[in-house]
PDB file of C-alpha atoms in Angstrom:
ATOM      1  CA  MET G 272      -8.388 -11.111  -5.581  1.00  0.00           C
ATOM      2  CA  LYS G 273     -11.945 -10.977  -4.370  1.00  0.00           C
ATOM      3  CA  SER G 274     -11.157 -12.472  -0.969  1.00  0.00           C
ATOM      4  CA  ILE G 275      -8.217 -10.030  -0.544  1.00  0.00           C
ATOM      5  CA  LEU G 276     -10.531  -7.210  -1.048  1.00  0.00           C
ATOM      6  CA  GLU G 277     -13.251  -8.710   1.243  1.00  0.00           C
ATOM      7  CA  ASN G 278     -10.452  -8.910   3.997  1.00  0.00           C
ATOM      8  CA  ILE G 279      -9.702  -5.331   3.577  1.00  0.00           C
ATOM      9  CA  VAL G 280     -13.294  -4.206   3.806  1.00  0.00           C
ATOM     10  CA  ALA G 281     -13.841  -6.328   6.969  1.00  0.00           C
ATOM     11  CA  LEU G 282     -11.352  -3.965   8.762  1.00  0.00           C
ATOM     12  CA  ARG G 283     -13.401  -1.776  11.196  1.00  0.00           C
ATOM     13  CA  GLY G 284     -14.323   1.600   9.824  1.00  0.00           C
ATOM     14  CA  VAL G 285     -13.790   0.634   6.116  1.00  0.00           C
ATOM     15  CA  HIS G 286     -16.845   1.197   3.961  1.00  0.00           C
ATOM     16  CA  TYR G 287     -15.492   0.516   0.341  1.00  0.00           C
ATOM     17  CA  ALA G 288     -12.167  -0.606  -1.300  1.00  0.00           C
ATOM     18  CA  CYS G 289     -10.799  -1.086  -4.679  1.00  0.00           C
ATOM     19  CA  ILE G 290      -7.526  -2.329  -6.200  1.00  0.00           C
ATOM     20  CA  TYR G 291      -6.264  -0.236  -9.290  1.00  0.00           C
ATOM     21  CA  GLN G 292      -3.391  -0.995 -11.661  1.00  0.00           C
ATOM     22  CA  ASP G 293      -2.268   0.387 -14.913  1.00  0.00           C
ATOM     23  CA  GLY G 294      -5.275   2.650 -15.511  1.00  0.00           C
ATOM     24  CA  GLU G 295      -7.876   0.002 -14.500  1.00  0.00           C
ATOM     25  CA  VAL G 296      -9.894  -0.895 -11.488  1.00  0.00           C
ATOM     26  CA  LEU G 297      -9.203  -4.499 -11.041  1.00  0.00           C
ATOM     27  CA  ILE G 298     -11.835  -5.091  -8.447  1.00  0.00           C
ATOM     28  CA  SER G 299     -13.997  -2.916  -6.317  1.00  0.00           C
ATOM     29  CA  THR G 300     -16.772  -3.014  -3.698  1.00  0.00           C
ATOM     30  CA  PHE G 301     -17.573   0.756  -4.391  1.00  0.00           C
ATOM     31  CA  PRO G 302     -21.194   1.085  -5.581  1.00  0.00           C
ATOM     32  CA  ASP G 303     -21.518  -0.076  -9.319  1.00  0.00           C
ATOM     33  CA  SER G 304     -23.166   3.218 -10.156  1.00  0.00           C
ATOM     34  CA  ASN G 305     -19.972   5.094  -9.449  1.00  0.00           C
ATOM     35  CA  GLY G 306     -17.753   2.721 -11.370  1.00  0.00           C
ATOM     36  CA  GLU G 307     -16.148   5.244 -13.764  1.00  0.00           C
ATOM     37  CA  GLY G 308     -15.879   8.018 -11.198  1.00  0.00           C
ATOM     38  CA  VAL G 309     -13.930   5.630  -8.720  1.00  0.00           C
ATOM     39  CA  SER G 310     -11.562   4.908 -11.784  1.00  0.00           C
ATOM     40  CA  ASP G 311     -11.041   8.590 -12.429  1.00  0.00           C
ATOM     41  CA  ALA G 312     -10.320   9.159  -8.676  1.00  0.00           C
ATOM     42  CA  ALA G 313      -7.811   6.381  -8.463  1.00  0.00           C
ATOM     43  CA  GLN G 314      -6.066   7.603 -11.646  1.00  0.00           C
ATOM     44  CA  ALA G 315      -5.776  11.021 -10.040  1.00  0.00           C
ATOM     45  CA  VAL G 316      -4.337   9.603  -6.737  1.00  0.00           C
ATOM     46  CA  GLU G 317      -1.898   7.610  -8.888  1.00  0.00           C
ATOM     47  CA  GLN G 318      -1.013  10.905 -10.585  1.00  0.00           C
ATOM     48  CA  ILE G 319      -0.168  12.413  -7.127  1.00  0.00           C
ATOM     49  CA  PHE G 320       2.176   9.526  -6.312  1.00  0.00           C
ATOM     50  CA  SER G 321       3.742   9.872  -9.773  1.00  0.00           C
ATOM     51  CA  ALA G 322       4.270  13.543  -9.202  1.00  0.00           C
ATOM     52  CA  LEU G 323       5.913  12.754  -5.899  1.00  0.00           C
ATOM     53  CA  GLN G 324       8.181  10.188  -7.435  1.00  0.00           C
ATOM     54  CA  ALA G 325       9.171  12.822 -10.159  1.00  0.00           C
ATOM     55  CA  ILE G 326      10.413  15.173  -7.514  1.00  0.00           C
ATOM     56  CA  GLY G 327      12.352  12.385  -5.677  1.00  0.00           C
ATOM     57  CA  GLN G 328       9.755  12.011  -2.964  1.00  0.00           C
ATOM     58  CA  ALA G 329       8.673   8.389  -2.266  1.00  0.00           C
ATOM     59  CA  HIS G 330       5.628   9.058  -0.308  1.00  0.00           C
ATOM     60  CA  ASN G 331       3.208   5.937  -0.636  1.00  0.00           C
ATOM     61  CA  GLU G 332       0.369   6.765   1.549  1.00  0.00           C
ATOM     62  CA  ILE G 333      -2.319   9.375   1.169  1.00  0.00           C
ATOM     63  CA  TYR G 334      -5.173  10.395   3.450  1.00  0.00           C
ATOM     64  CA  LEU G 335      -7.786  12.759   1.990  1.00  0.00           C
ATOM     65  CA  THR G 336     -10.414  14.259   4.191  1.00  0.00           C
ATOM     66  CA  ILE G 337     -13.816  14.494   2.567  1.00  0.00           C
ATOM     67  CA  GLY G 338     -16.345  15.827   5.002  1.00  0.00           C
ATOM     68  CA  GLU G 339     -16.754  13.112   7.673  1.00  0.00           C
ATOM     69  CA  MET G 340     -14.956  10.366   5.537  1.00  0.00           C
ATOM     70  CA  LEU G 341     -11.521   9.625   4.753  1.00  0.00           C
ATOM     71  CA  LEU G 342     -10.326   8.514   1.314  1.00  0.00           C
ATOM     72  CA  ILE G 343      -7.059   6.543   1.863  1.00  0.00           C
ATOM     73  CA  ALA G 344      -4.744   5.121  -0.766  1.00  0.00           C
ATOM     74  CA  TYR G 345      -1.644   3.017  -0.537  1.00  0.00           C
ATOM     75  CA  PHE G 346       0.690   2.780  -3.467  1.00  0.00           C
ATOM     76  CA  PHE G 347       3.129  -0.141  -3.596  1.00  0.00           C
ATOM     77  CA  ASP G 348       5.134  -2.157  -6.011  1.00  0.00           C
ATOM     78  CA  ASP G 349       5.152   1.052  -8.374  1.00  0.00           C
ATOM     79  CA  GLU G 350       1.882  -0.149  -9.885  1.00  0.00           C
ATOM     80  CA  HIS G 351      -0.714  -1.222  -7.523  1.00  0.00           C
ATOM     81  CA  LEU G 352      -3.077   1.212  -5.630  1.00  0.00           C
ATOM     82  CA  VAL G 353      -5.408   0.089  -2.947  1.00  0.00           C
ATOM     83  CA  MET G 354      -8.009   2.793  -2.284  1.00  0.00           C
ATOM     84  CA  LEU G 355     -10.377   2.889   0.609  1.00  0.00           C
ATOM     85  CA  LEU G 356     -13.238   5.025   1.858  1.00  0.00           C
ATOM     86  CA  THR G 357     -13.459   4.969   5.559  1.00  0.00           C
ATOM     87  CA  ASP G 358     -14.833   6.682   8.581  1.00  0.00           C
ATOM     88  CA  SER G 359     -12.819   9.783   9.518  1.00  0.00           C
ATOM     89  CA  LYS G 360     -11.966   8.282  13.008  1.00  0.00           C
ATOM     90  CA  ILE G 361     -10.228   4.996  12.371  1.00  0.00           C
ATOM     91  CA  ASN G 362      -7.326   3.002  13.584  1.00  0.00           C
ATOM     92  CA  ILE G 363      -4.910   3.925  10.838  1.00  0.00           C
ATOM     93  CA  PRO G 364      -1.978   1.493  11.912  1.00  0.00           C
ATOM     94  CA  LEU G 365      -4.583  -1.377  11.705  1.00  0.00           C
ATOM     95  CA  ILE G 366      -5.804  -0.247   8.296  1.00  0.00           C
ATOM     96  CA  HIS G 367      -2.140   0.175   7.153  1.00  0.00           C
ATOM     97  CA  MET G 368      -1.083  -3.235   8.391  1.00  0.00           C
ATOM     98  CA  GLY G 369      -4.245  -4.852   6.956  1.00  0.00           C
ATOM     99  CA  VAL G 370      -3.498  -3.330   3.474  1.00  0.00           C
ATOM    100  CA  LYS G 371       0.273  -4.115   3.860  1.00  0.00           C
ATOM    101  CA  SER G 372      -0.533  -7.673   4.520  1.00  0.00           C
ATOM    102  CA  ALA G 373      -3.013  -7.735   1.475  1.00  0.00           C
ATOM    103  CA  SER G 374      -0.256  -6.192  -0.679  1.00  0.00           C
ATOM    104  CA  VAL G 375       1.802  -9.440  -0.468  1.00  0.00           C
ATOM    105  CA  LYS G 376      -1.003 -11.541  -1.913  1.00  0.00           C
ATOM    106  CA  ILE G 377      -1.669  -8.940  -4.532  1.00  0.00           C
ATOM    107  CA  LYS G 378       1.988  -8.986  -5.668  1.00  0.00           C
ATOM    108  CA  ALA G 379       1.955 -12.723  -5.606  1.00  0.00           C
ATOM    109  CA  LEU G 380      -1.186 -12.958  -7.753  1.00  0.00           C
ATOM    110  CA  SER G 381       0.174 -10.285 -10.234  1.00  0.00           C
ATOM    111  CA  SER G 382       3.569 -12.109 -10.621  1.00  0.00           C
ATOM    112  CA  ALA G 383       1.753 -15.514 -11.392  1.00  0.00           C
ATOM    113  CA  GLN G 384       2.481 -15.984 -15.182  1.00  0.00           C
ATOM    114  CA  PRO G 385      -0.239 -17.545 -17.514  1.00  0.00           C
ATOM    115  CA  VAL G 386       0.663 -21.098 -18.585  1.00  0.00           C
ATOM    116  CA  VAL G 387       1.543 -21.079 -22.177  1.00  0.00           C
ATOM    117  CA  PRO G 388       0.730 -24.324 -24.062  1.00  0.00           C
ATOM    118  CA  LEU G 389       3.677 -26.021 -25.838  1.00  0.00           C
ATOM    119  CA  ALA G 390       3.530 -25.740 -29.559  1.00  0.00           C
ATOM    120  CA  ILE G 391       3.309 -29.207 -31.000  1.00  0.00           C
ATOM    121  CA  GLU G 392       5.806 -29.537 -33.833  1.00  0.00           C
ATOM    122  CA  GLU G 393       4.798 -32.839 -35.316  1.00  0.00           C
ATOM    123  CA  GLU G 394       1.827 -35.003 -34.781  1.00  0.00           C
ATOM    124  CA  ILE G 395       2.912 -38.246 -33.196  1.00  0.00           C
ATOM    125  CA  PRO G 396       0.526 -41.144 -33.945  1.00  0.00           C
ATOM    126  CA  ALA G 397      -0.880 -42.782 -30.894  1.00  0.00           C
ATOM    127  CA  PRO G 398       0.456 -46.153 -30.045  1.00  0.00           C
ATOM    128  CA  ILE G 399      -1.823 -49.156 -30.670  1.00  0.00           C
ATOM    129  CA  ILE G 400      -2.797 -50.748 -27.512  1.00  0.00           C
ATOM    130  CA  ALA G 401      -4.763 -53.743 -27.070  1.00  0.00           C
ATOM    131  CA  PRO G 402      -8.005 -53.232 -25.243  1.00  0.00           C
ATOM    132  CA  VAL G 403      -7.554 -54.158 -21.467  1.00  0.00           C
ATOM    133  CA  GLN G 404     -10.115 -55.097 -18.884  1.00  0.00           C
ATOM    134  CA  GLU G 405     -11.343 -52.080 -16.879  1.00  0.00           C
ATOM    135  CA  ILE G 406      -9.772 -52.082 -13.378  1.00  0.00           C
ATOM    136  CA  PRO G 407     -11.562 -50.491 -10.581  1.00  0.00           C
ATOM    137  CA  VAL G 408      -9.590 -47.508  -9.298  1.00  0.00           C
ATOM    138  CA  GLN G 409      -9.608 -46.582  -5.731  1.00  0.00           C
ATOM    139  CA  GLU G 410      -9.835 -42.768  -4.944  1.00  0.00           C
ATOM    140  CA  VAL G 411      -6.588 -41.606  -3.527  1.00  0.00           C
ATOM    141  CA  PRO G 412      -6.729 -38.809  -0.991  1.00  0.00           C
ATOM    142  CA  PRO G 413      -4.661 -35.752  -1.772  1.00  0.00           C
ATOM    143  CA  PRO G 414      -1.289 -35.788  -0.160  1.00  0.00           C
ATOM    144  CA  PRO G 415      -0.885 -34.005   3.041  1.00  0.00           C
ATOM    145  CA  PRO G 416       1.023 -30.788   3.137  1.00  0.00           C
ATOM    146  CA  ALA G 417       4.870 -31.230   3.309  1.00  0.00           C
ATOM    147  CA  ALA G 418       6.091 -31.310   6.929  1.00  0.00           C
ATOM    148  CA  ILE G 419       8.394 -28.623   8.092  1.00  0.00           C
ATOM    149  CA  SER G 420      11.530 -29.965   9.870  1.00  0.00           C
ATOM    150  CA  LEU G 421      12.610 -28.572  13.184  1.00  0.00           C
ATOM    151  CA  ALA G 422      15.637 -27.111  11.541  1.00  0.00           C
ATOM    152  CA  VAL G 423      13.399 -25.191   9.000  1.00  0.00           C
ATOM    153  CA  GLN G 424      11.104 -24.183  11.712  1.00  0.00           C
ATOM    154  CA  GLY G 425      14.008 -22.833  13.816  1.00  0.00           C
ATOM    155  CA  ILE G 426      15.130 -20.557  10.755  1.00  0.00           C
ATOM    156  CA  MET G 427      11.474 -19.470  10.206  1.00  0.00           C
ATOM    157  CA  ASP G 428      11.431 -18.390  13.864  1.00  0.00           C
ATOM    158  CA  HIS G 429      14.422 -16.155  13.249  1.00  0.00           C
ATOM    159  CA  PHE G 430      12.841 -14.588  10.194  1.00  0.00           C
ATOM    160  CA  GLU G 431       9.786 -13.789  12.434  1.00  0.00           C
ATOM    161  CA  GLU G 432      12.020 -12.041  14.965  1.00  0.00           C
ATOM    162  CA  LEU G 433      13.802 -10.068  12.162  1.00  0.00           C
ATOM    163  CA  LEU G 434      10.257  -9.123  10.795  1.00  0.00           C
ATOM    164  CA  ILE G 435       9.184  -7.948  14.258  1.00  0.00           C
ATOM    165  CA  ASP G 436      12.124  -5.356  14.119  1.00  0.00           C
ATOM    166  CA  TYR G 437      10.451  -3.653  10.991  1.00  0.00           C
ATOM    167  CA  LEU G 438       6.675  -4.391  11.418  1.00  0.00           C
ATOM    168  CA  GLY G 439       6.004  -4.845  15.123  1.00  0.00           C
ATOM    169  CA  PRO G 440       3.298  -7.407  16.183  1.00  0.00           C
ATOM    170  CA  ALA G 441       1.890  -7.423  12.678  1.00  0.00           C
ATOM    171  CA  ALA G 442       4.923  -9.355  11.496  1.00  0.00           C
ATOM    172  CA  ILE G 443       3.098 -12.659  12.889  1.00  0.00           C
ATOM    173  CA  PHE G 444       0.480 -12.196  10.404  1.00  0.00           C
ATOM    174  CA  VAL G 445       2.796 -11.237   7.671  1.00  0.00           C
ATOM    175  CA  LEU G 446       4.851 -14.393   8.142  1.00  0.00           C
ATOM    176  CA  GLU G 447       1.840 -16.512   8.177  1.00  0.00           C
ATOM    177  CA  ASP G 448       0.696 -15.178   4.852  1.00  0.00           C
ATOM    178  CA  GLY G 449       4.331 -15.473   3.489  1.00  0.00           C
ATOM    179  CA  VAL G 450       4.591 -19.057   4.616  1.00  0.00           C
ATOM    180  CA  ASP G 451       1.175 -19.840   2.950  1.00  0.00           C
ATOM    181  CA  LEU G 452       2.572 -18.526  -0.417  1.00  0.00           C
ATOM    182  CA  TRP G 453       5.872 -20.254   0.146  1.00  0.00           C
ATOM    183  CA  ARG G 454       4.313 -23.621   0.728  1.00  0.00           C
ATOM    184  CA  GLU G 455       2.023 -23.177  -2.436  1.00  0.00           C
ATOM    185  CA  LYS G 456       5.016 -22.501  -4.573  1.00  0.00           C
ATOM    186  CA  TYR G 457       7.807 -24.552  -3.063  1.00  0.00           C
ATOM    187  CA  ILE G 458       8.439 -27.656  -1.137  1.00  0.00           C
ATOM    188  CA  PRO G 459       9.416 -26.458   2.454  1.00  0.00           C
ATOM    189  CA  SER G 460      13.121 -27.282   2.999  1.00  0.00           C
ATOM    190  CA  GLU G 461      16.293 -25.704   3.897  1.00  0.00           C
ATOM    191  CA  GLU G 462      17.069 -25.160   0.380  1.00  0.00           C
ATOM    192  CA  THR G 463      13.908 -23.111  -0.418  1.00  0.00           C
ATOM    193  CA  LEU G 464      14.066 -20.967   2.723  1.00  0.00           C
ATOM    194  CA  ILE G 465      15.791 -18.329   0.677  1.00  0.00           C
ATOM    195  CA  ASN G 466      12.487 -18.181  -1.424  1.00  0.00           C
ATOM    196  CA  LEU G 467      10.588 -17.549   1.827  1.00  0.00           C
ATOM    197  CA  ALA G 468      12.950 -14.778   2.741  1.00  0.00           C
ATOM    198  CA  GLU G 469      12.490 -13.106  -0.629  1.00  0.00           C
ATOM    199  CA  ILE G 470       8.611 -13.449  -0.320  1.00  0.00           C
ATOM    200  CA  LEU G 471       8.895 -11.754   3.132  1.00  0.00           C
ATOM    201  CA  ALA G 472      11.178  -9.103   1.945  1.00  0.00           C
ATOM    202  CA  LEU G 473       8.546  -7.850  -0.450  1.00  0.00           C
ATOM    203  CA  GLU G 474       6.546  -6.744   2.556  1.00  0.00           C
ATOM    204  CA  LEU G 475       9.230  -4.294   3.521  1.00  0.00           C
ATOM    205  CA  ASN G 476      10.156  -1.040   2.051  1.00  0.00           C
ATOM    206  CA  PRO G 477      12.210  -1.209  -0.970  1.00  0.00           C
ATOM    207  CA  GLY G 478      15.894  -0.240  -0.622  1.00  0.00           C
ATOM    208  CA  ASP G 479      17.838  -0.284   2.689  1.00  0.00           C
ATOM    209  CA  GLU G 480      15.091  -1.986   4.729  1.00  0.00           C
ATOM    210  CA  ARG G 481      14.591  -4.839   2.212  1.00  0.00           C
ATOM    211  CA  ASN G 482      18.364  -5.280   1.674  1.00  0.00           C
ATOM    212  CA  ASP G 483      19.155  -5.252   5.380  1.00  0.00           C
ATOM    213  CA  PHE G 484      16.475  -7.881   5.991  1.00  0.00           C
ATOM    214  CA  MET G 485      17.674 -10.097   3.188  1.00  0.00           C
ATOM    215  CA  ALA G 486      21.398  -9.845   4.457  1.00  0.00           C
ATOM    216  CA  LYS G 487      20.307 -10.775   8.067  1.00  0.00           C
ATOM    217  CA  ALA G 488      17.991 -13.633   6.760  1.00  0.00           C
ATOM    218  CA  LYS G 489      20.928 -15.119   4.662  1.00  0.00           C
ATOM    219  CA  GLY G 490      22.969 -15.129   7.827  1.00  0.00           C
ATOM    220  CA  TYR G 491      20.641 -17.829   9.190  1.00  0.00           C
ATOM    221  CA  LEU G 492      20.791 -19.984   5.988  1.00  0.00           C
TER     222      LEU G 492
ATOM    223  CA  MET C  61      -4.521  33.746   5.247  1.00  0.00           C
ATOM    224  CA  ASN C  62      -2.589  36.104   7.393  1.00  0.00           C
ATOM    225  CA  PRO C  63       1.041  35.885   8.629  1.00  0.00           C
ATOM    226  CA  GLU C  64      -0.245  35.319  12.207  1.00  0.00           C
ATOM    227  CA  VAL C  65      -2.063  32.147  11.195  1.00  0.00           C
ATOM    228  CA  LEU C  66       1.010  30.874   9.274  1.00  0.00           C
ATOM    229  CA  GLY C  67       3.136  31.649  12.421  1.00  0.00           C
ATOM    230  CA  LYS C  68       0.833  29.750  14.766  1.00  0.00           C
ATOM    231  CA  ILE C  69       0.979  26.637  12.436  1.00  0.00           C
ATOM    232  CA  THR C  70       4.763  26.895  12.104  1.00  0.00           C
ATOM    233  CA  ALA C  71       4.943  26.949  15.883  1.00  0.00           C
ATOM    234  CA  LEU C  72       3.184  23.601  16.199  1.00  0.00           C
ATOM    235  CA  LYS C  73       5.042  20.790  17.652  1.00  0.00           C
ATOM    236  CA  GLY C  74       6.741  18.680  14.904  1.00  0.00           C
ATOM    237  CA  VAL C  75       6.381  21.287  12.080  1.00  0.00           C
ATOM    238  CA  LEU C  76       9.402  21.867  10.008  1.00  0.00           C
ATOM    239  CA  GLY C  77       8.222  24.252   7.426  1.00  0.00           C
ATOM    240  CA  VAL C  78       5.006  25.868   5.972  1.00  0.00           C
ATOM    241  CA  THR C  79       4.241  27.073   2.498  1.00  0.00           C
ATOM    242  CA  LEU C  80       1.190  28.982   1.087  1.00  0.00           C
ATOM    243  CA  THR C  81       0.488  29.336  -2.623  1.00  0.00           C
ATOM    244  CA  ASP C  82      -2.160  31.159  -4.522  1.00  0.00           C
ATOM    245  CA  PRO C  83      -4.603  29.792  -7.033  1.00  0.00           C
ATOM    246  CA  TYR C  84      -1.976  30.308  -9.751  1.00  0.00           C
ATOM    247  CA  GLY C  85       0.636  28.381  -8.014  1.00  0.00           C
ATOM    248  CA  GLU C  86       2.649  31.469  -6.987  1.00  0.00           C
ATOM    249  CA  LEU C  87       4.414  31.283  -3.480  1.00  0.00           C
ATOM    250  CA  LEU C  88       2.809  33.684  -1.139  1.00  0.00           C
ATOM    251  CA  SER C  89       4.915  32.559   1.839  1.00  0.00           C
ATOM    252  CA  SER C  90       7.382  29.719   2.431  1.00  0.00           C
ATOM    253  CA  SER C  91       9.741  28.352   5.103  1.00  0.00           C
ATOM    254  CA  ILE C  92      10.157  25.050   3.154  1.00  0.00           C
ATOM    255  CA  ASP C  93      13.399  25.169   1.348  1.00  0.00           C
ATOM    256  CA  ASN C  94      12.909  22.403  -1.099  1.00  0.00           C
ATOM    257  CA  GLU C  95      11.644  24.185  -4.353  1.00  0.00           C
ATOM    258  CA  LYS C  96      10.211  20.897  -5.721  1.00  0.00           C
ATOM    259  CA  VAL C  97       8.120  20.187  -2.630  1.00  0.00           C
ATOM    260  CA  ASN C  98       6.814  23.697  -2.837  1.00  0.00           C
ATOM    261  CA  GLU C  99       5.927  23.046  -6.598  1.00  0.00           C
ATOM    262  CA  PHE C 100       4.074  19.879  -5.592  1.00  0.00           C
ATOM    263  CA  ILE C 101       2.081  21.978  -2.968  1.00  0.00           C
ATOM    264  CA  ALA C 102       1.020  24.336  -5.750  1.00  0.00           C
ATOM    265  CA  PHE C 103       0.037  21.305  -7.941  1.00  0.00           C
ATOM    266  CA  MET C 104      -2.365  19.866  -5.362  1.00  0.00           C
ATOM    267  CA  PRO C 105      -5.404  22.387  -6.004  1.00  0.00           C
ATOM    268  CA  GLY C 106      -5.422  21.383  -9.594  1.00  0.00           C
ATOM    269  CA  ILE C 107      -5.713  17.587  -8.930  1.00  0.00           C
ATOM    270  CA  THR C 108      -8.078  17.349  -5.956  1.00  0.00           C
ATOM    271  CA  PRO C 109     -11.068  18.490  -7.868  1.00  0.00           C
ATOM    272  CA  VAL C 110     -10.771  15.517 -10.228  1.00  0.00           C
ATOM    273  CA  ILE C 111     -11.012  13.116  -7.177  1.00  0.00           C
ATOM    274  CA  GLU C 112     -13.921  15.155  -5.770  1.00  0.00           C
ATOM    275  CA  GLU C 113     -15.796  14.890  -9.156  1.00  0.00           C
ATOM    276  CA  GLY C 114     -15.132  11.160  -9.371  1.00  0.00           C
ATOM    277  CA  LEU C 115     -16.349  10.192  -5.974  1.00  0.00           C
ATOM    278  CA  GLY C 116     -19.061  12.798  -5.790  1.00  0.00           C
ATOM    279  CA  LEU C 117     -18.801  12.964  -2.026  1.00  0.00           C
ATOM    280  CA  GLY C 118     -18.020  16.561  -1.562  1.00  0.00           C
ATOM    281  CA  GLU C 119     -14.959  18.829  -1.168  1.00  0.00           C
ATOM    282  CA  ILE C 120     -11.536  17.572  -0.159  1.00  0.00           C
ATOM    283  CA  SER C 121     -10.528  19.754   2.789  1.00  0.00           C
ATOM    284  CA  GLN C 122      -7.200  18.245   3.798  1.00  0.00           C
ATOM    285  CA  VAL C 123      -4.542  15.779   2.222  1.00  0.00           C
ATOM    286  CA  VAL C 124      -1.878  14.142   4.213  1.00  0.00           C
ATOM    287  CA  LEU C 125       0.959  12.189   2.662  1.00  0.00           C
ATOM    288  CA  LYS C 126       3.312   9.797   4.376  1.00  0.00           C
ATOM    289  CA  GLY C 127       6.230   7.655   3.274  1.00  0.00           C
ATOM    290  CA  PRO C 128       9.014   5.671   4.509  1.00  0.00           C
ATOM    291  CA  GLN C 129      11.646   7.750   6.224  1.00  0.00           C
ATOM    292  CA  LEU C 130      10.209  10.947   4.776  1.00  0.00           C
ATOM    293  CA  ASP C 131       8.748  13.964   6.387  1.00  0.00           C
ATOM    294  CA  ASN C 132       4.957  13.947   6.401  1.00  0.00           C
ATOM    295  CA  LEU C 133       3.184  16.574   4.186  1.00  0.00           C
ATOM    296  CA  THR C 134      -0.239  17.947   5.120  1.00  0.00           C
ATOM    297  CA  ILE C 135      -1.800  20.071   2.437  1.00  0.00           C
ATOM    298  CA  VAL C 136      -4.993  22.300   3.103  1.00  0.00           C
ATOM    299  CA  VAL C 137      -6.771  23.301  -0.121  1.00  0.00           C
ATOM    300  CA  ASP C 138      -9.121  26.276   0.281  1.00  0.00           C
ATOM    301  CA  LYS C 139     -10.485  28.517  -2.423  1.00  0.00           C
ATOM    302  CA  GLY C 140      -7.628  27.584  -4.752  1.00  0.00           C
ATOM    303  CA  GLN C 141      -5.051  28.546  -2.235  1.00  0.00           C
ATOM    304  CA  SER C 142      -2.754  25.705  -0.959  1.00  0.00           C
ATOM    305  CA  LEU C 143      -1.190  25.458   2.511  1.00  0.00           C
ATOM    306  CA  GLY C 144       1.418  22.940   2.842  1.00  0.00           C
ATOM    307  CA  VAL C 145       2.901  21.817   6.162  1.00  0.00           C
ATOM    308  CA  GLN C 146       6.016  19.649   6.424  1.00  0.00           C
ATOM    309  CA  SER C 147       6.299  17.821   9.556  1.00  0.00           C
ATOM    310  CA  GLU C 148       8.397  15.259  11.419  1.00  0.00           C
ATOM    311  CA  PRO C 149       7.383  11.706  10.371  1.00  0.00           C
ATOM    312  CA  ARG C 150       7.100  10.291  13.892  1.00  0.00           C
ATOM    313  CA  GLY C 151       4.189  12.795  14.879  1.00  0.00           C
ATOM    314  CA  SER C 152       0.633  11.779  14.728  1.00  0.00           C
ATOM    315  CA  ILE C 153      -0.893  12.915  11.503  1.00  0.00           C
ATOM    316  CA  GLN C 154      -4.438  12.845  13.123  1.00  0.00           C
ATOM    317  CA  VAL C 155      -3.299  15.230  15.995  1.00  0.00           C
ATOM    318  CA  LEU C 156      -1.553  17.640  13.649  1.00  0.00           C
ATOM    319  CA  SER C 157      -4.388  17.746  11.347  1.00  0.00           C
ATOM    320  CA  ARG C 158      -6.836  18.541  14.050  1.00  0.00           C
ATOM    321  CA  GLN C 159      -4.468  21.350  15.321  1.00  0.00           C
ATOM    322  CA  ILE C 160      -4.165  22.861  11.913  1.00  0.00           C
ATOM    323  CA  LYS C 161      -7.991  22.775  11.396  1.00  0.00           C
ATOM    324  CA  GLU C 162      -8.517  24.348  14.810  1.00  0.00           C
ATOM    325  CA  ILE C 163      -6.053  27.225  13.951  1.00  0.00           C
ATOM    326  CA  LEU C 164      -7.689  27.894  10.466  1.00  0.00           C
ATOM    327  CA  THR C 165     -11.181  27.822  11.819  1.00  0.00           C
ATOM    328  CA  THR C 166     -10.629  30.267  14.783  1.00  0.00           C
TER     329      THR C 166
END
């Protein structure tokens, strides 16, 4: 999460950023002295988005002018808020795409379930093994990442073309991030390409856009 | 805010409607048909002070909201009054914000 925030703050014109969820600032680069105040501000911004949802308006970007600064917040996944303090004259599409790209990683981190240890019902006695002579073990290097076949790469290229229709040039970065996540969770193969499509779809607006992408992506599988 | 000012803002390229509310949320003038959007515009002067106090960076002069396939909403809060401007989503929010600011300050 820290590296995600660092990437956002690295965007030109961004001074501070924080990620907020469920009434809590998860991580922030705002000055520590203003911690509680930032949390209150983020909560108020979340209330604005909630009020909009209540009247059937799904606005998810807000730009507040404060003197010569801009407070920008993006609300996604119905629970995460990324809030940034920036210069007033900034490249908004750049900031938007930077945060959109980060949102995929934030969602993936949030959805990762903690590992629950299995309950041991009965204690099994350890087998009695005769002592053996210690054998020197050679260190085995970690396995190389699974190779992507030409067929899989071809379908990934189609996914990229589809993404460009929705996201423009930023699709390249979104695909890279999506593929990284996919390779962490799945073995790249034709069978798991559907999972890559699902990861990429999370980057698009819920509803028609996402459904449209999934329908077209499935057409290549 | 006089009717002439509202007329100038309404005439800006891409503007679809304008609503002005008083500090008590009453509609003073509106060309936005959606009653709920007007209520939201009236709600904004109540919430922006919380953000101002939290950040301690000064007053919020303008708020712009954007969303997928939705009209943009620009809200100027001044002395409890709230001026809401609904505009086409494809227009530049920065250009429109600057134009509104120029009209309000002249």
